[in-house]
Coordinates of C-alpha atoms and ligand atoms in Angstrom, one line a residue:
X1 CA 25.5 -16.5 2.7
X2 CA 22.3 -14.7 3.9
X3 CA 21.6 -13.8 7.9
X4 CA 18.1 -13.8 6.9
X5 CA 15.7 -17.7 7.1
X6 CA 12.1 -18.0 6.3
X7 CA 10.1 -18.1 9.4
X8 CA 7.8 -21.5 9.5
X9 CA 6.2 -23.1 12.6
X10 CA 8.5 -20.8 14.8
X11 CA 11.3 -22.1 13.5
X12 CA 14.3 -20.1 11.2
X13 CA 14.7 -22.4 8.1
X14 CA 17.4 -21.8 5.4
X15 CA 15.0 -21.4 1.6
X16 CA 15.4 -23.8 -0.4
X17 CA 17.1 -21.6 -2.4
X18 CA 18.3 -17.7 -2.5
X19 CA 17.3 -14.8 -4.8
X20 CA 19.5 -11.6 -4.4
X21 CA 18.2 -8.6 -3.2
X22 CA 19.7 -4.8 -5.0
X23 CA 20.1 -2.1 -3.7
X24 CA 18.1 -0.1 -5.8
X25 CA 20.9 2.9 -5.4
X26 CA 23.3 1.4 -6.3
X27 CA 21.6 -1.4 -8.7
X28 CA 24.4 -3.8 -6.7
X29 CA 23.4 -7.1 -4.4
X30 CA 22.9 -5.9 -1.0
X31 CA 22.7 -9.7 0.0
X32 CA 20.8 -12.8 -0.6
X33 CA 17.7 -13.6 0.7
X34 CA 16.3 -17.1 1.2
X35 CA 13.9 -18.8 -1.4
X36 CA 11.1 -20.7 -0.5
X37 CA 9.9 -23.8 -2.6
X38 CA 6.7 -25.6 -2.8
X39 CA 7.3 -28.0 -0.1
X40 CA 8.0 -25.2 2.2
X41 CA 5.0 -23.4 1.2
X42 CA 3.4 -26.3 2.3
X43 CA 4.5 -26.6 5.8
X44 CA 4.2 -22.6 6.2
X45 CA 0.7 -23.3 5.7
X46 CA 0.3 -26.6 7.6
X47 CA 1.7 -24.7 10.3
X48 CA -0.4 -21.6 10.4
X49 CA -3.6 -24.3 10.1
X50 CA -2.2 -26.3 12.8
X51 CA -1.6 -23.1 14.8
X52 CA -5.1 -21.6 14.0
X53 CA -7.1 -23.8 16.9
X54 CA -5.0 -23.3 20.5
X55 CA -4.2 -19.6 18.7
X56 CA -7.8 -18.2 17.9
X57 CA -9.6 -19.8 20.9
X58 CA -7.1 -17.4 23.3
X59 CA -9.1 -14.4 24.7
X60 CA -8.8 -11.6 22.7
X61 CA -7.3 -9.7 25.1
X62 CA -4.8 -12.1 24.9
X63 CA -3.9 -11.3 21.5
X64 CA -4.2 -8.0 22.0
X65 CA -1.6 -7.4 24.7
X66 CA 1.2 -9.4 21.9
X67 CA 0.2 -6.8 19.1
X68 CA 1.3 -3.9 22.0
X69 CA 4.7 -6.2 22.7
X70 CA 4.9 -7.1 18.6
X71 CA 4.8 -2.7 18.7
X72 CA 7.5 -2.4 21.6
X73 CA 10.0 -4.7 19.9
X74 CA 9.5 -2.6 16.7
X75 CA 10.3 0.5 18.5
X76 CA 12.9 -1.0 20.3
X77 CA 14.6 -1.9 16.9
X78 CA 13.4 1.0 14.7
X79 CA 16.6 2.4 13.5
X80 CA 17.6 -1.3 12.4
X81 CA 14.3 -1.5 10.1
X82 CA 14.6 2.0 8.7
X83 CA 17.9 1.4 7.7
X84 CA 17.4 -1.8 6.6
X85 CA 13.9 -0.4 4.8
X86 CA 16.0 2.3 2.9
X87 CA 18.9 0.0 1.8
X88 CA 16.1 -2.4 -0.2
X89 CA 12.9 -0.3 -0.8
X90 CA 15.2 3.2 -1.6
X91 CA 13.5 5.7 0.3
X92 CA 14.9 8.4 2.5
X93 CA 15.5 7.2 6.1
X94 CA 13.5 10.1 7.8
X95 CA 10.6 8.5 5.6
X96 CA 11.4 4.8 6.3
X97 CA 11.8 6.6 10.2
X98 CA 8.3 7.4 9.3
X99 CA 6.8 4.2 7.4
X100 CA 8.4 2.4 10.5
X101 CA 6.5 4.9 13.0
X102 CA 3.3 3.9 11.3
X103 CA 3.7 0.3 11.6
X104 CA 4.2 1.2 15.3
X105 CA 1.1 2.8 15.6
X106 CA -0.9 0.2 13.5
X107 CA 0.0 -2.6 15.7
X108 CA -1.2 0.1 18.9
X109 CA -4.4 0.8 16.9
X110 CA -5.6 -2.4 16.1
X111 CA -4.8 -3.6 19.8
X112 CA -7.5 -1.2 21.2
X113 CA -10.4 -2.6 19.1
X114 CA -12.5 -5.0 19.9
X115 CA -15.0 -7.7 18.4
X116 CA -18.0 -8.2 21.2
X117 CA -21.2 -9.8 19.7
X118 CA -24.2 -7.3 19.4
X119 CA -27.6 -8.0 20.1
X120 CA -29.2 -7.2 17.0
X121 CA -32.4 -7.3 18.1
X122 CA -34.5 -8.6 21.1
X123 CA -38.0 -8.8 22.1
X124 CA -40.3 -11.5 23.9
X125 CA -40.2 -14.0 20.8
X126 CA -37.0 -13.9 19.9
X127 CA -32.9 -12.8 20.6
X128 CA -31.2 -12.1 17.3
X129 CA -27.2 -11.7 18.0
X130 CA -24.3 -11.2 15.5
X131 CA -20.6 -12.2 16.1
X132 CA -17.5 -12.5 14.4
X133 CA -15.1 -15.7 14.3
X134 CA -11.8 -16.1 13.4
X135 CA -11.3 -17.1 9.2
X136 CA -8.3 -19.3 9.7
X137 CA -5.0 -19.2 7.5
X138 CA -4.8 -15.6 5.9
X139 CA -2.2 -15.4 3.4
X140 CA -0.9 -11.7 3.5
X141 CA 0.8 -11.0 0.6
X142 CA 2.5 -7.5 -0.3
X143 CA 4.2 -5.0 -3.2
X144 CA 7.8 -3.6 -2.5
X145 CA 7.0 0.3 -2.2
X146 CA 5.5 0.0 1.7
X147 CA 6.6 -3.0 2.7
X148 CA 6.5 -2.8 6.4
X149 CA 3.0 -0.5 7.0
X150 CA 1.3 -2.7 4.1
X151 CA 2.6 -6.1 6.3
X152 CA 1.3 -4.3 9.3
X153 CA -2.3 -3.3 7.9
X154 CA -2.6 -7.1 7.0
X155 CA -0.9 -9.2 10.0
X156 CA -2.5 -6.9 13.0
X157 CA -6.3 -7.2 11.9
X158 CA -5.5 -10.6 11.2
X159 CA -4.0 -11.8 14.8
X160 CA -6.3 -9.6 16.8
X161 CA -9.1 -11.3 14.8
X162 CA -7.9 -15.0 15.5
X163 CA -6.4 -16.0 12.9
X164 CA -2.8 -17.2 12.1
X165 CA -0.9 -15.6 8.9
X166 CA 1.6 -16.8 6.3
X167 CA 3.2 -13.7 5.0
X168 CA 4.7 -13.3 1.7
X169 CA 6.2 -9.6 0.4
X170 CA 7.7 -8.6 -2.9
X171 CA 11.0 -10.4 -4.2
X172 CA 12.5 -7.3 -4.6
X173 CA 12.0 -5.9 -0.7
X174 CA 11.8 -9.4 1.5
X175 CA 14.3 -8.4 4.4
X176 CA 12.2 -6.5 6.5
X177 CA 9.9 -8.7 6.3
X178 CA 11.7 -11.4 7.1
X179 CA 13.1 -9.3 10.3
X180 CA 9.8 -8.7 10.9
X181 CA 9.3 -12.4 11.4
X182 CA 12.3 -12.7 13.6
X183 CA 10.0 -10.3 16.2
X184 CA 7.5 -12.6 15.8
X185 CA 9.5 -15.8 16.6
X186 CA 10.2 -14.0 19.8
X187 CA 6.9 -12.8 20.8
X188 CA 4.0 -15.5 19.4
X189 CA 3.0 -19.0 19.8
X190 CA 5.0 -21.6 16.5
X191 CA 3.3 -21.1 13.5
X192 CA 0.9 -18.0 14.0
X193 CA 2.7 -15.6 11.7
X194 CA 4.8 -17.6 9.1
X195 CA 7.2 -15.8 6.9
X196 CA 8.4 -17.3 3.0
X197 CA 9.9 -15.8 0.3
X198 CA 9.0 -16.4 -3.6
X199 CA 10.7 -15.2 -6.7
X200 CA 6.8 -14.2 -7.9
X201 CA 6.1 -17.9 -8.4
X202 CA 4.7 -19.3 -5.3
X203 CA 1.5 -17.3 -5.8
X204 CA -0.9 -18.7 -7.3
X205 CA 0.0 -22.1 -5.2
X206 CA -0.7 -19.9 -1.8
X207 CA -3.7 -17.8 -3.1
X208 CA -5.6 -21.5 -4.4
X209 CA -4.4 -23.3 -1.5
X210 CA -7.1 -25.4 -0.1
X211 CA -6.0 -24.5 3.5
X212 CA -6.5 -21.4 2.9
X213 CA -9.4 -19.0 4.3
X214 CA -8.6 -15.7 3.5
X215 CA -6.2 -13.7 1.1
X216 CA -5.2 -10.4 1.9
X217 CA -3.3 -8.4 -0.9
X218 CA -2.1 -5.5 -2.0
X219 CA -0.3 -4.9 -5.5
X220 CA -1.0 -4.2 -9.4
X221 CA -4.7 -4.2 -10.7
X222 CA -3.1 -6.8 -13.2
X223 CA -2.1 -9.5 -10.4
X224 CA -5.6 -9.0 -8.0
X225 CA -7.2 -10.6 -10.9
X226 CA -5.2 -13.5 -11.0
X227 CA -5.4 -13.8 -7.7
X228 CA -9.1 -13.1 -7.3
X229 CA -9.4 -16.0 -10.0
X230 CA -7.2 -18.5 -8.7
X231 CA -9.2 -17.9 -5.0
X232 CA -12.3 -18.6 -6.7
X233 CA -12.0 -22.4 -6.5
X234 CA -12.4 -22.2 -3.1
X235 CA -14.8 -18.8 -2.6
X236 CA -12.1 -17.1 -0.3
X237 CA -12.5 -14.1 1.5
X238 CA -10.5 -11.5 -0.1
X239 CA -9.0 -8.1 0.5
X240 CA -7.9 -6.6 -2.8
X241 CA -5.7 -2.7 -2.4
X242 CA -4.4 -2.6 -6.4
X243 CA -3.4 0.3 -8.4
X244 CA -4.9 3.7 -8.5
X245 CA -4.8 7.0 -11.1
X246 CA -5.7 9.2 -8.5
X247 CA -7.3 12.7 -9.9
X248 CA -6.2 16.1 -8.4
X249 CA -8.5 18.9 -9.4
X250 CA -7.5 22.2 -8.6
X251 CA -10.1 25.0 -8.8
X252 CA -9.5 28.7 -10.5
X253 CA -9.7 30.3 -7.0
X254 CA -6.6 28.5 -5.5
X255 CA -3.1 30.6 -4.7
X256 CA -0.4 28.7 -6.8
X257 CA 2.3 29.5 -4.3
X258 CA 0.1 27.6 -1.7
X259 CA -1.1 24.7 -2.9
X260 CA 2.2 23.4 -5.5
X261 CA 4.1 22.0 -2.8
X262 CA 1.3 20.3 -1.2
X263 CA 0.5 19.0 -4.4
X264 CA 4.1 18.2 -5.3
X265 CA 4.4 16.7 -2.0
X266 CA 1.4 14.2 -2.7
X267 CA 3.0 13.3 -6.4
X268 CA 6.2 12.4 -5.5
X269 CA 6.5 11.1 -2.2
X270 CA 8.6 7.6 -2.6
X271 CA 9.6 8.9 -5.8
X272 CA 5.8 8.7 -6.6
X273 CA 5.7 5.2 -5.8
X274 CA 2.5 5.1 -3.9
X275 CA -0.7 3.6 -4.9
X276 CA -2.4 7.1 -3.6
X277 CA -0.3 9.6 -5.1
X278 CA -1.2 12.3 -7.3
X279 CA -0.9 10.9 -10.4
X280 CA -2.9 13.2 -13.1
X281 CA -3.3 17.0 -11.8
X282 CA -6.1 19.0 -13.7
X283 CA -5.9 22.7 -13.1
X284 CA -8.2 25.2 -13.7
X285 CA -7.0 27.7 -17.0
X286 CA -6.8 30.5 -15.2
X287 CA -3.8 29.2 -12.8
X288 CA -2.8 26.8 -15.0
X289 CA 1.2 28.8 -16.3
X290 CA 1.5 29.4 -12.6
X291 CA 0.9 26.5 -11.2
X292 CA 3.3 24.1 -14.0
X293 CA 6.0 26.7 -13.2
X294 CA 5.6 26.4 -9.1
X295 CA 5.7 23.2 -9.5
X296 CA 8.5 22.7 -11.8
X297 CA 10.6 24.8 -9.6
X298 CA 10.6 22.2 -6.9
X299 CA 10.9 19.7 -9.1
X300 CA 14.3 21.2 -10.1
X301 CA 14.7 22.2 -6.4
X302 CA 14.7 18.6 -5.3
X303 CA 17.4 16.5 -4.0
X304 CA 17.5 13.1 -5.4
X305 CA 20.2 10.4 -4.0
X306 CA 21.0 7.7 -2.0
X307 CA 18.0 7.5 1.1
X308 CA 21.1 6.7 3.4
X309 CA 22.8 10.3 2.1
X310 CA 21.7 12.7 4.6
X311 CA 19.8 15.9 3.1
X312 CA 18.2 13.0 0.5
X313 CA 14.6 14.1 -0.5
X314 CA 13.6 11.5 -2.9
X315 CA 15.1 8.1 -3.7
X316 CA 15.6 5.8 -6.5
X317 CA 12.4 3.7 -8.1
X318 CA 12.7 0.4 -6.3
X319 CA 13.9 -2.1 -8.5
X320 CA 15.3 -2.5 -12.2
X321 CA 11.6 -3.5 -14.0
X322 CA 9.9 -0.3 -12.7
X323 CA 12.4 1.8 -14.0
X324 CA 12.2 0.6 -17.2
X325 CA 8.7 1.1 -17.3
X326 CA 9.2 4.4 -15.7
X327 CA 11.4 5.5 -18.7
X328 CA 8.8 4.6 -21.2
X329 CA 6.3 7.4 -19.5
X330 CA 9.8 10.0 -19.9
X331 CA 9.2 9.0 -24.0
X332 CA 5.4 9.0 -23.8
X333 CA 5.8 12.8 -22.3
X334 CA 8.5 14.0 -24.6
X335 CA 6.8 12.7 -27.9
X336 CA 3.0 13.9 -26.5
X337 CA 3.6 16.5 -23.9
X338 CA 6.1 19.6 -22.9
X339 CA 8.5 19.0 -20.4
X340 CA 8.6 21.7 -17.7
X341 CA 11.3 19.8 -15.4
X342 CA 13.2 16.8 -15.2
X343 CA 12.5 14.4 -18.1
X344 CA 15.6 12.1 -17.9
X345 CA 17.6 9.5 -15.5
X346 CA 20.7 10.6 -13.3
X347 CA 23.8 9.8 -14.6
X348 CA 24.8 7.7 -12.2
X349 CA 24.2 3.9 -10.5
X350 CA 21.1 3.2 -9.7
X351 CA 17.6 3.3 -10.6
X352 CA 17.5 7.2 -10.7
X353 CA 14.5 9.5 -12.4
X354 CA 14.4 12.8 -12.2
X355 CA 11.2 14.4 -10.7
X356 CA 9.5 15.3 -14.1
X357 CA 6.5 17.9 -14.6
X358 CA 5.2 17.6 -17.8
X359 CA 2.6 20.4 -19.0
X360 CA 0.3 20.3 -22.2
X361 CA -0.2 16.3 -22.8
X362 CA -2.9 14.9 -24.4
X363 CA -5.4 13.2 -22.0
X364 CA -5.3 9.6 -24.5
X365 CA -1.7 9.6 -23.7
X366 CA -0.4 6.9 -21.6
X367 CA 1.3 8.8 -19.2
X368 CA -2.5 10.0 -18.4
X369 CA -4.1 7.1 -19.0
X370 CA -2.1 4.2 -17.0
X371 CA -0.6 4.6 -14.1
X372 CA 3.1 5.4 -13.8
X373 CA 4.2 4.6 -10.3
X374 CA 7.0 7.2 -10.4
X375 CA 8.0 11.0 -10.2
X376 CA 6.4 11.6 -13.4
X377 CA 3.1 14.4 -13.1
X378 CA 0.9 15.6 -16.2
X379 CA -0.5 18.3 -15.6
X380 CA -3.7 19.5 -17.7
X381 CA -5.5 22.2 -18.1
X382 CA -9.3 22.5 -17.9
X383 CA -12.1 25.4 -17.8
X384 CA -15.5 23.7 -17.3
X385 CA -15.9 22.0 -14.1
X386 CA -18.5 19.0 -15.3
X387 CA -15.8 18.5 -17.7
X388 CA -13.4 18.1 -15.4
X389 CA -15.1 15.6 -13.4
X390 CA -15.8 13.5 -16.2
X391 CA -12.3 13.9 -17.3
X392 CA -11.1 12.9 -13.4
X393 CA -13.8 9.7 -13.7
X394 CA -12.8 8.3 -17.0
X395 CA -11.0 5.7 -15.7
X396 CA -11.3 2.2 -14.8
X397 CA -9.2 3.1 -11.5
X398 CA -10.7 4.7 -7.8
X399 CA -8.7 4.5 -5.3
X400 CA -8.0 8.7 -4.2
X401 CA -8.5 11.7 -5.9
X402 CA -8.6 15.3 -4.6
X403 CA -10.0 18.9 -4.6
X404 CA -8.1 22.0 -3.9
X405 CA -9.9 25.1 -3.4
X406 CA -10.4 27.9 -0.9
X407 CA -13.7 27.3 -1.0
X408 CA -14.5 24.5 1.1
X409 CA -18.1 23.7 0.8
X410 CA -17.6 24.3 -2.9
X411 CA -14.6 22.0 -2.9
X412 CA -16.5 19.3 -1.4
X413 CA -19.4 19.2 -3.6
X414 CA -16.8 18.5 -6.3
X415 CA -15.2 15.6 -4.1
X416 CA -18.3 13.7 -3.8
X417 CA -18.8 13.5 -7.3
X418 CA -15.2 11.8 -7.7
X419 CA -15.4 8.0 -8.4
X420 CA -12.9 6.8 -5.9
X421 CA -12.6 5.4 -2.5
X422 CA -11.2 8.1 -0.9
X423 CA -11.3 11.8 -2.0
X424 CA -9.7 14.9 0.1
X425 CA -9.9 18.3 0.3
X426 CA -7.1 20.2 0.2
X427 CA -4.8 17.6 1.1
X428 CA -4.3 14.4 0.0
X429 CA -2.3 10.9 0.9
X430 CA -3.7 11.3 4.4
X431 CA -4.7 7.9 6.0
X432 CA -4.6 6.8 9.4
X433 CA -5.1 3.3 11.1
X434 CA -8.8 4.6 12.0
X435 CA -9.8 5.6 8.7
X436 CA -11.1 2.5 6.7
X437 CA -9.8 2.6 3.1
X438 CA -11.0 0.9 0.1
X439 CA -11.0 1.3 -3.9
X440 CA -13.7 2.2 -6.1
X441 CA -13.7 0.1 -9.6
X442 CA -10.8 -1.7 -10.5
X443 CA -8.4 0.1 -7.3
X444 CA -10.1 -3.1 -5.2
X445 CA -12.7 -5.0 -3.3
X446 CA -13.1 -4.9 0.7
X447 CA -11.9 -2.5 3.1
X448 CA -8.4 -1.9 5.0
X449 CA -8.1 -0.5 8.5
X450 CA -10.8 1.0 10.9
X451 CA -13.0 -1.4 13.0
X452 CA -14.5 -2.2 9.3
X453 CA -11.3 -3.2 8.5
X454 CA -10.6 -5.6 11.7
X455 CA -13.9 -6.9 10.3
X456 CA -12.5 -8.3 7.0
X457 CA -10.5 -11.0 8.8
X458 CA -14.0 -12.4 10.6
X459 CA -16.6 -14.9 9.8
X460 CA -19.8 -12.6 11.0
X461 CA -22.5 -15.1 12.2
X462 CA -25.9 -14.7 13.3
X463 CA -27.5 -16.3 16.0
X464 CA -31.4 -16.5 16.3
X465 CA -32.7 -17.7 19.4
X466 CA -36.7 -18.5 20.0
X467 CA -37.4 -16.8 23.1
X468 CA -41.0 -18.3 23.2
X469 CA -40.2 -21.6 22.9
Ligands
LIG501 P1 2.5 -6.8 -8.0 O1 1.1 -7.0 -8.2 O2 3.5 -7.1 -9.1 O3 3.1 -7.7 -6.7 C1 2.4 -7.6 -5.5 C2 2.6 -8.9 -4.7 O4 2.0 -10.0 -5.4 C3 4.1 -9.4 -4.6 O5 4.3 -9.9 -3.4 C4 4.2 -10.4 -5.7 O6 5.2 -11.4 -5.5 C5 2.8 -11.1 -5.6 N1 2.4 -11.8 -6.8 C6 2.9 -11.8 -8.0 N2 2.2 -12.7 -8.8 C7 1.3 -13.2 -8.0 C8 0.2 -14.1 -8.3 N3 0.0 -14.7 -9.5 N4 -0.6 -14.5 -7.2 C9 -0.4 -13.9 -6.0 N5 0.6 -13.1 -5.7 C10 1.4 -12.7 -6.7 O7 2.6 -5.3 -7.5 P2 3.9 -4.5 -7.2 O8 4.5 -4.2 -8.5 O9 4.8 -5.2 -6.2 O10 3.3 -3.2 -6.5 C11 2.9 -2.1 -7.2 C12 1.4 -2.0 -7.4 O11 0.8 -2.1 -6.1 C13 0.9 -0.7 -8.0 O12 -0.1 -1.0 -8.9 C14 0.3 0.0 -6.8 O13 -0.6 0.9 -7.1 C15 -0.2 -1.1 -6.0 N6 -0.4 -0.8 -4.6 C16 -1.7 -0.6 -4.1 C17 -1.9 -0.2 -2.8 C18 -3.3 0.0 -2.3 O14 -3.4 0.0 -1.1 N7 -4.3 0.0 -3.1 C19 -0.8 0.0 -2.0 C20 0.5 -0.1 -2.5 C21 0.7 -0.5 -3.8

């Protein structure tokens, strides 16, 4: 038996059924989690529309001041969730620590802004004035490699904004979010955050629900489509964060030594699990042996192992289906590329892969061409920098990209000429709360974080008044 319930109209209900939940070091059950049906689908969202009324007509204010408590009782338990983050996500604790430090600060962030009408425009005939309401019932549905921050960037906007939530994460990674509802139970009125489980099938039934207003999601390219078409029958509002190819260009007048292990950093952070990682690195010919064999040394460097193992640096791939998947790129770089590190699994339980640098691919190959949502870099070689752009652009992804150089200015003309949502300069994977983020292409539609983001979750209205009459 499971310590964990669903969280529906305040109350901790057993699932209708379980699912079990591995440890993806050890490929063994950690425990079972509990499995919502249909019927409790239902009530999570009659409860969240019942809740929506009393909850979005409280002053702001209001709402604000439980995001800070929601933000104490997170710090209050933060070793619990990092722990518990690392045991079904896989990371290292210092970065579950760190993914749980963000949440923190999320919940802070979003309970400084504000949403005051403005006067749009005014003058003797007439007083224009814009302001945002509250949507209703957001479903806020999340992938299993940031399972807390990506709850977070969904739930806060969403309360501070008005509206109530039914939250729905992975199969693979439910328990913190299902702990995170246990916070909630404690801190907010029945029914405003509601917490159920799926085994991937309760989907589609949450994303058409009639009762509905809002669905904000983050996962695969391949699933925001289904879930942009099954909220269509209904014209929901809809965030979409999906899958990214980011770009890293690095220019002929770079040091090596300098910018490898940024780079590295940015490619395999979460075992290169991260929608914004570097996942195809072109690097100027001249630089191009010296930068593969930097960064193959740290790739060989690298300690991979259990996240709870102190001295850990990267962890396993998060569940059995990935790894798979992750194993077909190894094949795809061995038959069409040199391998300059890594290339295989550990020997060992566990969903292991060895951080892999692979050197001389082809750019038609699919490890270049899809993306692989694991330590697994290409790294290609280029000489022309239109080239190189166009090479970075041909894709049907934008979410990041990036431009190293110790030219700046030159750097950034290069970076606005990237097709993505986000593109750095010599850094990259660098977000905060503040900074709204949003794909290009088929990386998304809408905007997370930043006042923009709060945005999202609001109905703007415009009212005209005659002054003259
Ligand atoms: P996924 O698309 O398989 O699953 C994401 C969520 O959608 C899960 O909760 C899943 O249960 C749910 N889901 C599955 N079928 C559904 C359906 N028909 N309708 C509604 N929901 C459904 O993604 P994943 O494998 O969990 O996550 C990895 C992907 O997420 C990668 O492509 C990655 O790039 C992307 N991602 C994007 C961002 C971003 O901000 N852009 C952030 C993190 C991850």
């Amino acid at each position: 038996m499971s310590d964990f319930r669903l969280l529906i109209n305040g109350r901790f209900v057993q699932g209708a059924g379980t699912l079990d939940v591995i440890n993806p070091a050890t490929g063994r059950t950690l425990t079972a989690a509990p499995r919502a049906d249909r019927a409790q689908l239902e009530q999570a969202v009659a409860a969240a529309k019942a809740a929506f009324p009393t909850w979005s007509a409280t002053p702001l204010q209001h709402r604000a001041a439980l995001l800070v408590k929601l933000a104490e009782a997170l710090e209050a338990e933060q070793g619990e969730f990092a722990r518990l983050l690392t045991q079904e996500q896989g990371k290292p604790l210092p970065q579950a620590l760190w993914e749980i430090d963000w949440a923190i600060a999320a919940l802070r962030y979003f309970a400084t802004l504000d949403l005051p009408p403005k006067v749009l425009k005014e003058d003797a005939t007439q007083k224009i004035v814009r302001q945002h309401k509250a949507l209703g019932v957001v479903a806020a549905i999340t992938p299993w490699n940031f399972p807390v921050i990506l709850l977070i960037f969904k739930v806060a906007p969403a309360l501070l904004a008005g509206n109530t939530v039914v939250a729905k994460p992975a199969p693979t990674t439910p328990l913190t979010t299902l702990k995170f509802g246990e916070l909630c139970a404690g801190i907010l009125p029945p029914g405003v955050v509601n917490v159920i489980v799926d085994q991937n099938d309760l989907g589609t039934a949450l994303t058409s629900h009639p009762d509905v207003a809002k669905v904000a999601f983050t996962g695969s390219t391949a699933t925001g489509k289904k879930v942009m078409a099954s909220a269509a029958g209904s014209l929901k509002r809809l965030t979409l964060e999906l899958g990214g190819n980011d770009a890293a260009i690095v220019l002929g007048d770079t040091d090596p030594k300098d910018v490898a292990p940024k780079i590295y950093a940015a490619a395999m952070a979460n075992a290169g699990q991260v929608c914004i990682a570097i996942k195809r690195l072109y690097v100027h010919d001249s630089i191009y042996d010296a930068v593969c064999d930097e960064l193959g040394r740290l790739a060989r460097e690298t300690v991979v192992g259990d996240g709870l193992e102190p001295g850990t640096q990267m962890g396993p791939i998060q569940n059995q289906a990935q790894f798979e998947k992750v194993k077909g790129f190894l094949e795809d770089a061995r038959q069409n590329g040199k391998i300059v590190a890594g290339g295989g699994v550990l020997e060992r339980e566990g969903y292991f892969v060895q951080p892999t640098i692979v050197r001389d691919i082809r750019d038609d190959g699919q490890l270049v061409r899809e993306e692989q949502f694991g330590p697994v870099l290409p790294v290609l070689r280029y000489s022309d920098i239109d080239e190189v752009i166009d090479r970075a652009n041909d894709t049907d992804f934008g979410l990041g990209g990036s431009v190293w150089s110790s030219d700046r200015d030159r750097a950034f003309g290069v970076a606005a000429r990237i097709n993505s949502g986000t593109v750095w300069v010599n850094k990259h994977l660098d977000l905060g709360p503040d900074i709204p983020y949003a794909g290009a292409k088929q990386s998304g539609i809408g905007t997370e974080l930043g006042q923009e983001g709060l945005e999202e979750f609001t109905q703007a209205t415009i009212i005209n008044v005659a002054n003259d009459a």
